[in-house]
Amino acid sequence: MITINYLPYGSEGECTFTFGEKDRLELAVINCFVDSCDAMKAAKSDFKNHLNKLRLWFGNDEFETIQYVKSSVSRMHAILKDNESQLHFIDGRNKRLVHRYHSIVPVPNRPERYQKKEIKLGNKTITDLSKDTKVEGFVHMLSVRCNNSRALSHVGSGLKLYITGDTLLFWRSIEGISKIIYHELSHKILSTVDTNREGVDVYGEKECKALALQDSARALKHADCLAYFVTLLAKNEGCTIL
């Protein structure tokens, strides 16, 4: 399974996660890996026992949809099962932020002129990400125009996942954290998106189901749709993670 590390934020010099928070993150990664294994098993039969969930999260169960989801699940699993892959958790709570590649990313030691005191997230203006419950974690995103070789190099250089918001609060389930991790890793591994075609952010179960009905092609490339599909695949229909 993927190897877990904890890194300090920028030049802080020490990791700021508590032992309890590390335990929860490690349990969540294990749960994420188990969900990925379940998805791989289901993919072998073209998700024949889960066609209703394909329709729910991606809008249809057509051949092209099945093949696309199988490919996405397989590429994710290849990283999650590889013990030479490195997943680095970084505490991004209460950090200054910049907006890059349509993702919210803190850049340590970046010149002041590049730092932004507020950013746009969909139709919402955010000044303090640590207090915004809609954003749970984030990664340095690839350009949407990157080629496959660059994507592989980017993943190989280390998966850095910045934890923010209320991700690790006591009421958040391990399954919920797993879903966040899968969502964020899909950005790095698959270059998934968070928005609809109009550039409006789509998060949460209700919004993702609506996106699947309105735009199946976009749902296939959407991080939350894929994360819900995989993490709920072996669970009861209608289960809610968040």
Short mmCIF file of C-alpha atoms in Angstrom, two decimals:
data_model
loop_
_atom_site.label_atom_id
_atom_site.label_comp_id
_atom_site.label_asym_id
_atom_site.label_seq_id
_atom_site.Cartn_x
_atom_site.Cartn_y
_atom_site.Cartn_z
CA MET A 1 0.00 0.00 0.00
CA ILE A 2 1.04 3.61 -0.53
CA THR A 3 3.54 4.91 2.04
CA ILE A 4 2.37 7.73 4.31
CA ASN A 5 4.59 10.62 5.39
CA TYR A 6 4.05 13.87 7.29
CA LEU A 7 5.87 17.00 6.23
CA PRO A 8 6.19 20.44 7.83
CA TYR A 9 4.55 23.35 6.09
CA GLY A 10 7.21 25.33 4.22
CA SER A 11 10.06 26.29 6.50
CA GLU A 12 8.20 25.67 9.78
CA GLY A 13 10.64 22.88 10.60
CA GLU A 14 8.27 20.44 12.29
CA CYS A 15 5.08 18.56 11.56
CA THR A 16 2.06 20.07 13.31
CA PHE A 17 -0.30 17.06 13.21
CA THR A 18 -1.03 15.48 16.60
CA PHE A 19 -0.63 11.73 17.15
CA GLY A 20 -4.42 11.39 17.15
CA GLU A 21 -4.71 13.24 13.84
CA LYS A 22 -2.04 11.04 12.29
CA ASP A 23 -3.90 7.93 13.45
CA ARG A 24 -7.10 9.18 11.81
CA LEU A 25 -5.32 10.01 8.56
CA GLU A 26 -3.64 6.59 8.45
CA LEU A 27 -6.94 4.80 9.11
CA ALA A 28 -8.53 6.89 6.37
CA VAL A 29 -5.82 5.95 3.86
CA ILE A 30 -6.30 2.25 4.71
CA ASN A 31 -10.04 2.66 4.24
CA CYS A 32 -9.39 4.46 0.95
CA PHE A 33 -7.24 1.55 -0.22
CA VAL A 34 -9.92 -0.99 0.77
CA ASP A 35 -12.54 1.01 -1.15
CA SER A 36 -10.19 1.05 -4.14
CA CYS A 37 -9.80 -2.75 -3.92
CA ASP A 38 -13.59 -3.13 -3.89
CA ALA A 39 -13.84 -0.88 -6.95
CA MET A 40 -11.23 -2.96 -8.79
CA LYS A 41 -13.17 -6.15 -8.03
CA ALA A 42 -16.37 -4.57 -9.32
CA ALA A 43 -14.57 -3.32 -12.44
CA LYS A 44 -13.65 -6.89 -13.44
CA SER A 45 -17.33 -7.57 -14.12
CA ASP A 46 -17.93 -4.15 -15.71
CA PHE A 47 -19.74 -3.02 -12.54
CA LYS A 48 -22.68 -5.27 -13.45
CA ASN A 49 -23.93 -5.24 -9.84
CA HIS A 50 -23.49 -1.48 -9.56
CA LEU A 51 -25.02 -0.09 -12.75
CA ASN A 52 -27.45 1.95 -10.67
CA LYS A 53 -24.50 3.72 -9.03
CA LEU A 54 -22.91 4.39 -12.40
CA ARG A 55 -26.12 6.09 -13.45
CA LEU A 56 -26.31 7.94 -10.14
CA TRP A 57 -22.80 9.46 -10.24
CA PHE A 58 -22.05 9.54 -13.98
CA GLY A 59 -25.45 9.85 -15.61
CA ASN A 60 -25.59 6.55 -17.52
CA ASP A 61 -24.26 2.99 -17.68
CA GLU A 62 -23.24 2.93 -21.34
CA PHE A 63 -20.19 1.01 -22.58
CA GLU A 64 -18.03 4.14 -22.96
CA THR A 65 -18.86 5.26 -19.42
CA ILE A 66 -17.99 1.85 -17.98
CA GLN A 67 -14.64 1.78 -19.79
CA TYR A 68 -13.76 5.31 -18.71
CA VAL A 69 -14.57 4.59 -15.05
CA LYS A 70 -12.65 1.30 -15.18
CA SER A 71 -9.61 3.15 -16.48
CA SER A 72 -9.90 5.85 -13.79
CA VAL A 73 -10.31 3.30 -10.99
CA SER A 74 -7.37 1.27 -12.29
CA ARG A 75 -5.02 4.26 -12.51
CA MET A 76 -5.93 5.33 -8.99
CA HIS A 77 -5.46 1.83 -7.63
CA ALA A 78 -2.03 1.49 -9.25
CA ILE A 79 -0.80 4.35 -7.07
CA LEU A 80 -2.68 3.38 -3.89
CA LYS A 81 -1.38 -0.20 -3.90
CA ASP A 82 2.24 0.69 -4.65
CA ASN A 83 4.36 0.84 -1.48
CA GLU A 84 6.96 2.86 -3.37
CA SER A 85 4.41 5.65 -3.90
CA GLN A 86 4.70 8.41 -1.31
CA LEU A 87 1.71 10.27 0.12
CA HIS A 88 2.75 13.36 2.05
CA PHE A 89 0.27 15.02 4.40
CA ILE A 90 0.91 18.70 5.15
CA ASP A 91 -1.03 20.80 7.65
CA GLY A 92 -2.49 23.65 5.61
CA ARG A 93 -4.69 25.04 8.37
CA ASN A 94 -4.43 28.78 9.00
CA LYS A 95 -2.03 29.32 6.07
CA ARG A 96 -1.94 32.05 3.48
CA LEU A 97 -3.21 30.98 0.09
CA VAL A 98 -2.91 31.66 -3.60
CA HIS A 99 -5.14 30.59 -6.46
CA ARG A 100 -3.51 28.41 -9.11
CA TYR A 101 -4.87 26.04 -11.77
CA HIS A 102 -8.39 26.45 -10.38
CA SER A 103 -7.32 24.91 -7.08
CA ILE A 104 -6.55 26.54 -3.77
CA VAL A 105 -2.91 26.10 -3.01
CA PRO A 106 -0.62 27.55 -0.33
CA VAL A 107 2.86 28.23 -1.68
CA PRO A 108 5.48 28.46 1.08
CA ASN A 109 8.01 31.30 0.77
CA ARG A 110 6.27 32.76 -2.26
CA PRO A 111 6.95 36.50 -2.79
CA GLU A 112 4.43 38.82 -1.16
CA ARG A 113 3.23 40.21 -4.50
CA TYR A 114 1.92 36.76 -5.42
CA GLN A 115 0.03 36.18 -2.20
CA LYS A 116 -3.69 36.85 -2.20
CA LYS A 117 -5.77 37.78 0.81
CA GLU A 118 -8.93 36.48 -0.79
CA ILE A 119 -9.85 34.12 -3.58
CA LYS A 120 -12.93 33.11 -5.53
CA LEU A 121 -14.39 29.66 -5.05
CA GLY A 122 -17.29 29.36 -7.45
CA ASN A 123 -19.61 32.24 -6.59
CA LYS A 124 -18.13 32.60 -3.13
CA THR A 125 -15.31 34.82 -1.88
CA ILE A 126 -13.08 33.24 0.75
CA THR A 127 -10.68 35.13 2.98
CA ASP A 128 -9.84 32.38 5.48
CA LEU A 129 -9.81 28.85 4.12
CA SER A 130 -9.43 27.36 7.60
CA LYS A 131 -12.96 28.54 8.42
CA ASP A 132 -14.55 27.39 5.17
CA THR A 133 -16.21 23.98 5.52
CA LYS A 134 -16.61 23.50 1.76
CA VAL A 135 -12.87 23.04 1.24
CA GLU A 136 -11.38 20.07 3.08
CA GLY A 137 -8.03 19.54 1.42
CA PHE A 138 -6.14 20.56 -1.65
CA VAL A 139 -3.20 19.63 -3.83
CA HIS A 140 -0.88 21.34 -6.26
CA MET A 141 -2.74 20.84 -9.51
CA LEU A 142 -1.35 20.02 -12.93
CA SER A 143 -2.19 22.27 -15.84
CA VAL A 144 -5.21 20.95 -17.71
CA ARG A 145 -2.99 21.03 -20.80
CA CYS A 146 -0.29 18.75 -19.36
CA ASN A 147 0.70 15.62 -21.25
CA ASN A 148 0.80 12.12 -19.80
CA SER A 149 4.56 12.10 -19.26
CA ARG A 150 4.36 15.25 -17.19
CA ALA A 151 1.48 13.80 -15.19
CA LEU A 152 3.46 10.65 -14.42
CA SER A 153 6.47 12.72 -13.41
CA HIS A 154 4.31 14.92 -11.20
CA VAL A 155 2.79 11.95 -9.40
CA GLY A 156 6.15 10.25 -9.10
CA SER A 157 7.68 13.30 -7.45
CA GLY A 158 5.44 12.79 -4.45
CA LEU A 159 1.77 13.29 -3.70
CA LYS A 160 1.45 16.24 -1.34
CA LEU A 161 -1.97 16.65 0.21
CA TYR A 162 -2.61 19.80 2.25
CA ILE A 163 -5.20 19.26 4.98
CA THR A 164 -7.39 22.26 5.80
CA GLY A 165 -10.75 23.25 7.20
CA ASP A 166 -12.50 20.85 9.55
CA THR A 167 -11.25 17.65 7.92
CA LEU A 168 -9.85 16.19 11.14
CA LEU A 169 -12.47 17.37 13.63
CA PHE A 170 -13.82 14.67 15.93
CA TRP A 171 -17.22 14.43 14.23
CA ARG A 172 -15.76 13.66 10.81
CA SER A 173 -15.96 9.94 10.08
CA ILE A 174 -13.00 7.93 8.83
CA GLU A 175 -15.06 7.17 5.72
CA GLY A 176 -15.55 10.89 5.21
CA ILE A 177 -11.82 11.57 5.41
CA SER A 178 -11.22 8.66 2.99
CA LYS A 179 -13.53 10.27 0.48
CA ILE A 180 -11.64 13.57 0.78
CA ILE A 181 -8.31 11.80 0.24
CA TYR A 182 -9.58 9.92 -2.83
CA HIS A 183 -11.03 13.14 -4.22
CA GLU A 184 -7.78 15.06 -3.80
CA LEU A 185 -5.55 12.28 -5.11
CA SER A 186 -7.69 12.05 -8.23
CA HIS A 187 -6.70 15.64 -9.02
CA LYS A 188 -3.05 14.63 -9.09
CA ILE A 189 -3.37 11.21 -10.70
CA LEU A 190 -6.24 11.81 -13.15
CA SER A 191 -6.30 15.62 -13.43
CA THR A 192 -9.96 15.63 -12.37
CA VAL A 193 -11.91 18.86 -11.97
CA ASP A 194 -14.13 20.42 -9.29
CA THR A 195 -16.32 22.51 -11.58
CA ASN A 196 -19.07 22.24 -14.16
CA ARG A 197 -18.49 23.55 -17.67
CA GLU A 198 -19.43 27.06 -16.57
CA GLY A 199 -16.62 27.06 -14.03
CA VAL A 200 -18.91 26.85 -10.99
CA ASP A 201 -17.65 24.53 -8.26
CA VAL A 202 -19.69 21.39 -7.66
CA TYR A 203 -19.28 19.72 -4.25
CA GLY A 204 -21.45 17.38 -2.25
CA GLU A 205 -23.81 14.51 -2.91
CA LYS A 206 -26.81 16.49 -4.14
CA GLU A 207 -24.80 18.70 -6.49
CA CYS A 208 -22.85 15.77 -7.94
CA LYS A 209 -26.02 13.81 -8.69
CA ALA A 210 -27.41 16.87 -10.46
CA LEU A 211 -24.21 17.24 -12.49
CA ALA A 212 -24.39 13.59 -13.55
CA LEU A 213 -27.92 14.12 -14.88
CA GLN A 214 -27.05 17.36 -16.65
CA ASP A 215 -23.60 16.58 -18.04
CA SER A 216 -22.42 12.98 -17.96
CA ALA A 217 -19.16 13.72 -19.75
CA ARG A 218 -18.22 16.31 -17.15
CA ALA A 219 -19.21 14.01 -14.28
CA LEU A 220 -16.74 11.41 -15.56
CA LYS A 221 -13.93 13.91 -15.05
CA HIS A 222 -15.24 15.29 -11.77
CA ALA A 223 -13.34 14.49 -8.57
CA ASP A 224 -16.32 14.34 -6.22
CA CYS A 225 -18.42 12.18 -8.55
CA LEU A 226 -15.62 9.63 -8.78
CA ALA A 227 -14.90 9.75 -5.05
CA TYR A 228 -18.55 9.21 -4.15
CA PHE A 229 -18.84 6.33 -6.61
CA VAL A 230 -15.76 4.50 -5.30
CA THR A 231 -16.24 5.13 -1.58
CA LEU A 232 -19.95 4.23 -1.65
CA LEU A 233 -19.61 1.29 -4.03
CA ALA A 234 -19.67 -1.38 -1.35
CA LYS A 235 -21.94 0.51 1.00
CA ASN A 236 -25.69 0.77 1.28
CA GLU A 237 -27.49 2.85 -1.31
CA GLY A 238 -28.24 6.33 -0.03
CA CYS A 239 -25.42 6.34 2.52
CA THR A 240 -24.05 9.80 3.05
CA ILE A 241 -20.37 10.36 3.87
CA LEU A 242 -20.32 14.07 4.57
#
